[in-house]
GROMACS .gro file of C-alpha atoms in nm:
model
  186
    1UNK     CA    1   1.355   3.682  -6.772
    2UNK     CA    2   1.068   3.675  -6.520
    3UNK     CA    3   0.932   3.389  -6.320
    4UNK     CA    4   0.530   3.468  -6.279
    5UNK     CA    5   0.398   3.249  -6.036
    6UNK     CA    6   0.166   3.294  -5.757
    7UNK     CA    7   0.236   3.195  -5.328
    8UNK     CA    8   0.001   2.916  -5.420
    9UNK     CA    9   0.122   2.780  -5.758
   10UNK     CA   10   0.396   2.476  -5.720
   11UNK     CA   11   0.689   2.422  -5.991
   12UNK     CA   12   0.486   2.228  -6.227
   13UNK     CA   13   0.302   2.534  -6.262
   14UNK     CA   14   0.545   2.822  -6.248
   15UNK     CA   15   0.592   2.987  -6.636
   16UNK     CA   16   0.894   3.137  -6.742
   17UNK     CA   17   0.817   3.483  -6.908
   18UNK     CA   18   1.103   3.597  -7.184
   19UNK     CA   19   0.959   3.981  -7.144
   20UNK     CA   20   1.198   4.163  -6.960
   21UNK     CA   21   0.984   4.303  -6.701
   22UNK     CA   22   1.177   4.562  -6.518
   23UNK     CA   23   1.266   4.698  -6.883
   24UNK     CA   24   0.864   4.722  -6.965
   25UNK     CA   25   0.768   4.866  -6.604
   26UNK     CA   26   0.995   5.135  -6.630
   27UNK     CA   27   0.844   5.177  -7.005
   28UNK     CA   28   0.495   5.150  -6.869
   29UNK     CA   29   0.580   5.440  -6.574
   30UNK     CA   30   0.720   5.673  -6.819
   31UNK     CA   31   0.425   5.618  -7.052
   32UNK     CA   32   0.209   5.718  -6.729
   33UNK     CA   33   0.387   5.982  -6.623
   34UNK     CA   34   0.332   6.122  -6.976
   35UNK     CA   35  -0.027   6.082  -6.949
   36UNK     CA   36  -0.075   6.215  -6.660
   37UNK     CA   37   0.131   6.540  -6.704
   38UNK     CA   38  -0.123   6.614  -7.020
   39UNK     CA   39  -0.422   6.616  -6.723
   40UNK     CA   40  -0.302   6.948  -6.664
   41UNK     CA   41  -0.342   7.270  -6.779
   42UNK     CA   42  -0.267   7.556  -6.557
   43UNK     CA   43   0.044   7.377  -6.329
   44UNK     CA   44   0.365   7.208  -6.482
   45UNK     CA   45   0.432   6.931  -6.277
   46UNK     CA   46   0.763   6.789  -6.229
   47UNK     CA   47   0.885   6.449  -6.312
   48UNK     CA   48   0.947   6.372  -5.925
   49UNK     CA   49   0.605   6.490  -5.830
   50UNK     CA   50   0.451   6.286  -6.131
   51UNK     CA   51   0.667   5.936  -6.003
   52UNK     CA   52   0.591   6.037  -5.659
   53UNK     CA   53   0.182   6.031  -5.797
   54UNK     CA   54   0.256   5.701  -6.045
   55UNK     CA   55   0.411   5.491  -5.733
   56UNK     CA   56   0.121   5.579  -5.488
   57UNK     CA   57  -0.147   5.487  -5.797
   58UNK     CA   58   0.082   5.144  -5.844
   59UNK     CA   59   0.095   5.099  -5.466
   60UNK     CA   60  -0.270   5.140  -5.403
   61UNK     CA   61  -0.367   4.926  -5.724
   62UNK     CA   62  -0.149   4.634  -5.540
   63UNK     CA   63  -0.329   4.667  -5.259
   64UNK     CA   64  -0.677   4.677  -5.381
   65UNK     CA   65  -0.695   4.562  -5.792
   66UNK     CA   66  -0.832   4.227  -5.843
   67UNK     CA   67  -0.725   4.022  -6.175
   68UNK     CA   68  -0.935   3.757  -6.341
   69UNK     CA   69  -0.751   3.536  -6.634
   70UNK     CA   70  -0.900   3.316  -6.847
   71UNK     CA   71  -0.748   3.094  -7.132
   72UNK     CA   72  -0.924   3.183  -7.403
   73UNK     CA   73  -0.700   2.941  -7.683
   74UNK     CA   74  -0.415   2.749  -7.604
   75UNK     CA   75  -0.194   2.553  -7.862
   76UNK     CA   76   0.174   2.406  -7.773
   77UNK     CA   77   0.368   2.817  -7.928
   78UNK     CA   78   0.066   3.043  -7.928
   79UNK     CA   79  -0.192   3.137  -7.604
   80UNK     CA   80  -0.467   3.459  -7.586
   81UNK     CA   81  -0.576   3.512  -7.211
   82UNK     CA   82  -0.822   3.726  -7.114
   83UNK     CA   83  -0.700   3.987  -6.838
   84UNK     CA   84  -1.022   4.109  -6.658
   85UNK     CA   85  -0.839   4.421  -6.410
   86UNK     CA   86  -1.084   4.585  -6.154
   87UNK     CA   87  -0.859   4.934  -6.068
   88UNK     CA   88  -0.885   5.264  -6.002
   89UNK     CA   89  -1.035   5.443  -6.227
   90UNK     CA   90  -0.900   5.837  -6.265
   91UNK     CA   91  -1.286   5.954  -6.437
   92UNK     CA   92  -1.403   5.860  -6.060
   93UNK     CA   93  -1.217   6.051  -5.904
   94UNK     CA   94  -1.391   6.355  -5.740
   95UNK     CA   95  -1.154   6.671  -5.824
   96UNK     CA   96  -1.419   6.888  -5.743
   97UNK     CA   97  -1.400   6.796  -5.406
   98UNK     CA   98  -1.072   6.848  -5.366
   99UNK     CA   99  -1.014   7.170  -5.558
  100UNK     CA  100  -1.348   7.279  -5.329
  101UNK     CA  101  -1.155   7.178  -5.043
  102UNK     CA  102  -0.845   7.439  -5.158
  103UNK     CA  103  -1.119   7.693  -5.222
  104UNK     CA  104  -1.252   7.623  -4.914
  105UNK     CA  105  -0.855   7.679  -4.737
  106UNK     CA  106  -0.742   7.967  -4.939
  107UNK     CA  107  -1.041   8.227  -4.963
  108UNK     CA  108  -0.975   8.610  -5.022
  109UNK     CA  109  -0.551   8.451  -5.085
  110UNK     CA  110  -0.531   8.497  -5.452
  111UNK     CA  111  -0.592   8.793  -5.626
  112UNK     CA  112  -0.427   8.625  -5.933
  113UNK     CA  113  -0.686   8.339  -6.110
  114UNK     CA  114  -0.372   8.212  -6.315
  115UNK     CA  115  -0.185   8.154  -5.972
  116UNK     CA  116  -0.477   8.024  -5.811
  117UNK     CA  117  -0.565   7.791  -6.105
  118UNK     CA  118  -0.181   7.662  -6.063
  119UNK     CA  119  -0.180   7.631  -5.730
  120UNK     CA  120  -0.551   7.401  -5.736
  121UNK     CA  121  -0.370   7.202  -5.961
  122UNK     CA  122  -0.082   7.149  -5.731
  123UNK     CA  123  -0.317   7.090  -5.490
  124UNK     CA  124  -0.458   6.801  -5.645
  125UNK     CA  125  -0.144   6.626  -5.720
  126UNK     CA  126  -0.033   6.646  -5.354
  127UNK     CA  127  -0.400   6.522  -5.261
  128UNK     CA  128  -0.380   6.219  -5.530
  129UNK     CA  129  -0.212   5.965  -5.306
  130UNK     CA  130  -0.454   6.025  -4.997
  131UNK     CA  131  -0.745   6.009  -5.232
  132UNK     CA  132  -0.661   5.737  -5.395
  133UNK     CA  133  -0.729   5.534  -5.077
  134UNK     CA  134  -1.053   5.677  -5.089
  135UNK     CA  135  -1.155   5.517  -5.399
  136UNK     CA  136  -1.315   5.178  -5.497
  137UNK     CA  137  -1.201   4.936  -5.781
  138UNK     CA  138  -1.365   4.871  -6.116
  139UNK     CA  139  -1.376   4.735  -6.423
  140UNK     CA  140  -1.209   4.958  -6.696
  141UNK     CA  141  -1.499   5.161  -6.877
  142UNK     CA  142  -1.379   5.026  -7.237
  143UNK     CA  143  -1.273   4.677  -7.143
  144UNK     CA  144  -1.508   4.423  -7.342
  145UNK     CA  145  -1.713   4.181  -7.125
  146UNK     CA  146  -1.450   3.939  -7.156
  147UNK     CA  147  -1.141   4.119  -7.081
  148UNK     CA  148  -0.888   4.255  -7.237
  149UNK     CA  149  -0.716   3.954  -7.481
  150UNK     CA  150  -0.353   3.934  -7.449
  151UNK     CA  151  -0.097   3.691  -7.683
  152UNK     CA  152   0.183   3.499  -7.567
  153UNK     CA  153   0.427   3.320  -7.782
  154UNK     CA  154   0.649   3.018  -7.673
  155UNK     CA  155   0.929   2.966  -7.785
  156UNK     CA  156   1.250   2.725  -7.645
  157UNK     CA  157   1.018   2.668  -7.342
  158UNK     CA  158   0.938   3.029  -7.257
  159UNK     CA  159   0.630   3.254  -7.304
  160UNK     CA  160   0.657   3.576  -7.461
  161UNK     CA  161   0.356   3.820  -7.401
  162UNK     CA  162   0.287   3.974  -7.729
  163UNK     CA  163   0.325   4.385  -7.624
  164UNK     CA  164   0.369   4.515  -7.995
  165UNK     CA  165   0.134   4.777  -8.142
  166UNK     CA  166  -0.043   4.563  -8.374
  167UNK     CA  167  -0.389   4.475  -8.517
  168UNK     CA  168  -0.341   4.197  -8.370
  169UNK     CA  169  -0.312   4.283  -8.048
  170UNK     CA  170  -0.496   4.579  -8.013
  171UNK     CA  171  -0.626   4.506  -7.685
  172UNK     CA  172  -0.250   4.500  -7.515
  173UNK     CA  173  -0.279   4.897  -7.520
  174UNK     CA  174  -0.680   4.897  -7.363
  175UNK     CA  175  -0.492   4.676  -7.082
  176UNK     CA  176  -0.220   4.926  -6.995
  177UNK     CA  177  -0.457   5.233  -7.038
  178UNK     CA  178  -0.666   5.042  -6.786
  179UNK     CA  179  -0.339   5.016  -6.558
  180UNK     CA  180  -0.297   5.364  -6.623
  181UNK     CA  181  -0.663   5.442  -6.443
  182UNK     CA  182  -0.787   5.506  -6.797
  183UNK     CA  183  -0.531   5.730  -6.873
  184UNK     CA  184  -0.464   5.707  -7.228
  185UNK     CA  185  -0.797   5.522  -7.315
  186UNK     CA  186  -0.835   5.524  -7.742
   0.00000   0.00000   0.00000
């Protein structure tokens, strides 16, 4: 069980969250990491280099995402929010520059395109971190004017955010893509 509450927020405010947090992180990483190894062709990253990219995105997101919520219904067992993220966005990104940059520092190396290919791939992965400081926050290209409109249940006092692949909450997996940079997006 989580406690969500902001430096701000007293205890009449705080709400208990039944999700098991830790449990969906680690889902949500893996999910990334997934993602993000199908963004490339000619190099197989590994799973270390992919965490090492995943926890530098997550890092720099903290740092610089901004969240709006709004209630959008409220009864005493059943809430929608909207979740309006502003994040890095992966389609912004310039790769170009950076696989002209490993042009630029590895002229006349390769006499092998596969090789080359590979290694501008690796390239960019090693890049992705610094880069990623390099980039401004936005809304998620998909995300609705509103947000994206997430469900919570309560139940015995504490709020369960509905994160089940459902028409009725088909806006749960626009919200993690949108974590995910837009990895992922429908």
């Amino acid at each position: 069980m989580a406690d969500e509450n902001t430096e701000d927020s007293d205890s009449d405010t705080q709400v208990q969250l039944e999700n098991n947090t830790e449990e969906e992180h680690a889902d949500f990483n893996q999910s990334f990491i997934d993602e993000l190894k199908n963004e490339f062709d000619a190099y197989s990253p590994s799973d270390g280099e992919l965490q090492k990219a995943v926890e530098a995105f997550e890092k720099t997101n903290q740092e610089k995402a901004n969240v709006e919520y709004t209630m959008a219904s409220l009864t005493p067992t059943h809430a929608s929010v909207y979740v309006k993220p502003e994040v890095i966005d992966f389609n912004k990104i310039d790769f170009e520059a950076i696989t002209n940059k490993f042009v630029d520092e590895n002229k006349g190396k390769y006499d092998d395109y596969e090789k080359a290919q590979q290694d501008a791939e690796k390239y960019i992965l090693q890049e992705l971190p610094e880069q990623l400081n390099e980039e401004d926050v936005e809304q998620p290209q998909y995300m609705s004017a509103d947000g994206y409109k997430i469900n919570l249940t309560q139940e015995d006092g504490t709020w369960t955010v509905d994160t089940s692949d459902s028409n009725d909450n088909y806006d749960y997996k626009g919200l993690i893509s949108g974590f995910m940079g837009g990895l992922g997006d429908q």
